[in-house]
C-alpha positions as a printed Julia matrix, in Angstrom:
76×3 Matrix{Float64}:
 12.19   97.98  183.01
 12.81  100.85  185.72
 16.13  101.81  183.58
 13.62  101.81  180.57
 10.86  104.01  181.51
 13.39  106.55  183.32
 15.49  107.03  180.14
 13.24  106.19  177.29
  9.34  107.79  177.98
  8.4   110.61  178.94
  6.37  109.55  182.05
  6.23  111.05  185.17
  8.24  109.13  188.12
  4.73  109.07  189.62
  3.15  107.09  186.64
  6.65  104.8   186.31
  6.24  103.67  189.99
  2.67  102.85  189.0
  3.82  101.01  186.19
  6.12   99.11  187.3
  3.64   98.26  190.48
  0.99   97.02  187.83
  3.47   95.05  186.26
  4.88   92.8   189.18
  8.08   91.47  190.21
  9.83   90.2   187.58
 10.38   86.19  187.88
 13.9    85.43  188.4
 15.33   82.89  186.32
 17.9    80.1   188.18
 20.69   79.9   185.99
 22.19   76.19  185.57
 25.72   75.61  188.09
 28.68   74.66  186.56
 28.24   71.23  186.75
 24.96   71.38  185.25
 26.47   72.96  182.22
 29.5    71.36  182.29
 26.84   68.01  182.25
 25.47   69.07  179.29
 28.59   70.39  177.0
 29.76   67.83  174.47
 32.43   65.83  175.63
 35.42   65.33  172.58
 37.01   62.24  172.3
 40.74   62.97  171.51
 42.38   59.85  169.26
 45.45   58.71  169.4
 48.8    61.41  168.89
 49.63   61.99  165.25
 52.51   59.87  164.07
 55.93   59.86  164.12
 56.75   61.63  161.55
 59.05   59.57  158.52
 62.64   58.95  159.23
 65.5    61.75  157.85
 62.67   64.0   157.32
 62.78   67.85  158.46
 60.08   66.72  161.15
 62.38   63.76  162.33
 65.22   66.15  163.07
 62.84   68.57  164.87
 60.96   65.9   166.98
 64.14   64.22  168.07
 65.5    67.84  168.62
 62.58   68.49  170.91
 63.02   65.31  172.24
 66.61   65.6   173.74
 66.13   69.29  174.98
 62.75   68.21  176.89
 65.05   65.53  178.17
 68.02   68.02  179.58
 65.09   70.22  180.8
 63.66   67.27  182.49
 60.44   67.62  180.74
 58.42   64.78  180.14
């Protein structure tokens, strides 16, 4: 409001202070915690991984490509 009435009228600093002493202190709003949010966001339900994909396939070579590097990398 101060920010306001400095920049945007044409009052005098003596009538802003006056102003903004008529008007009060703003009420400050508690935001919500984390956890309070975090209570409220929808949760998602993940289902099961996608299939293996169909044997000799393009995606067959690649997963079981994937498969044996993760396993030299010692990746799980």
């Amino acid at each position: 409001m101060a920010a306001h009435l400095a920049f945007n009228t044409r009052m005098s600093a003596r009538e802003a202070i006056g102003t903004l002493a008529l008007t009060g202190s703003a009420s400050t709003l508690r935001r919500a915690s984390l956890d309070e949010r975090m209570q409220q966001a929808q949760q998602v339900r993940l289902g099961p991984d996608a299939r293996q994909p169909a044997s000799g396939s393009v995606e067959a070579l690649v997963a079981n490509a994937t498969s044996l590097y993760n396993s030299v990398k010692g990746k799980k």
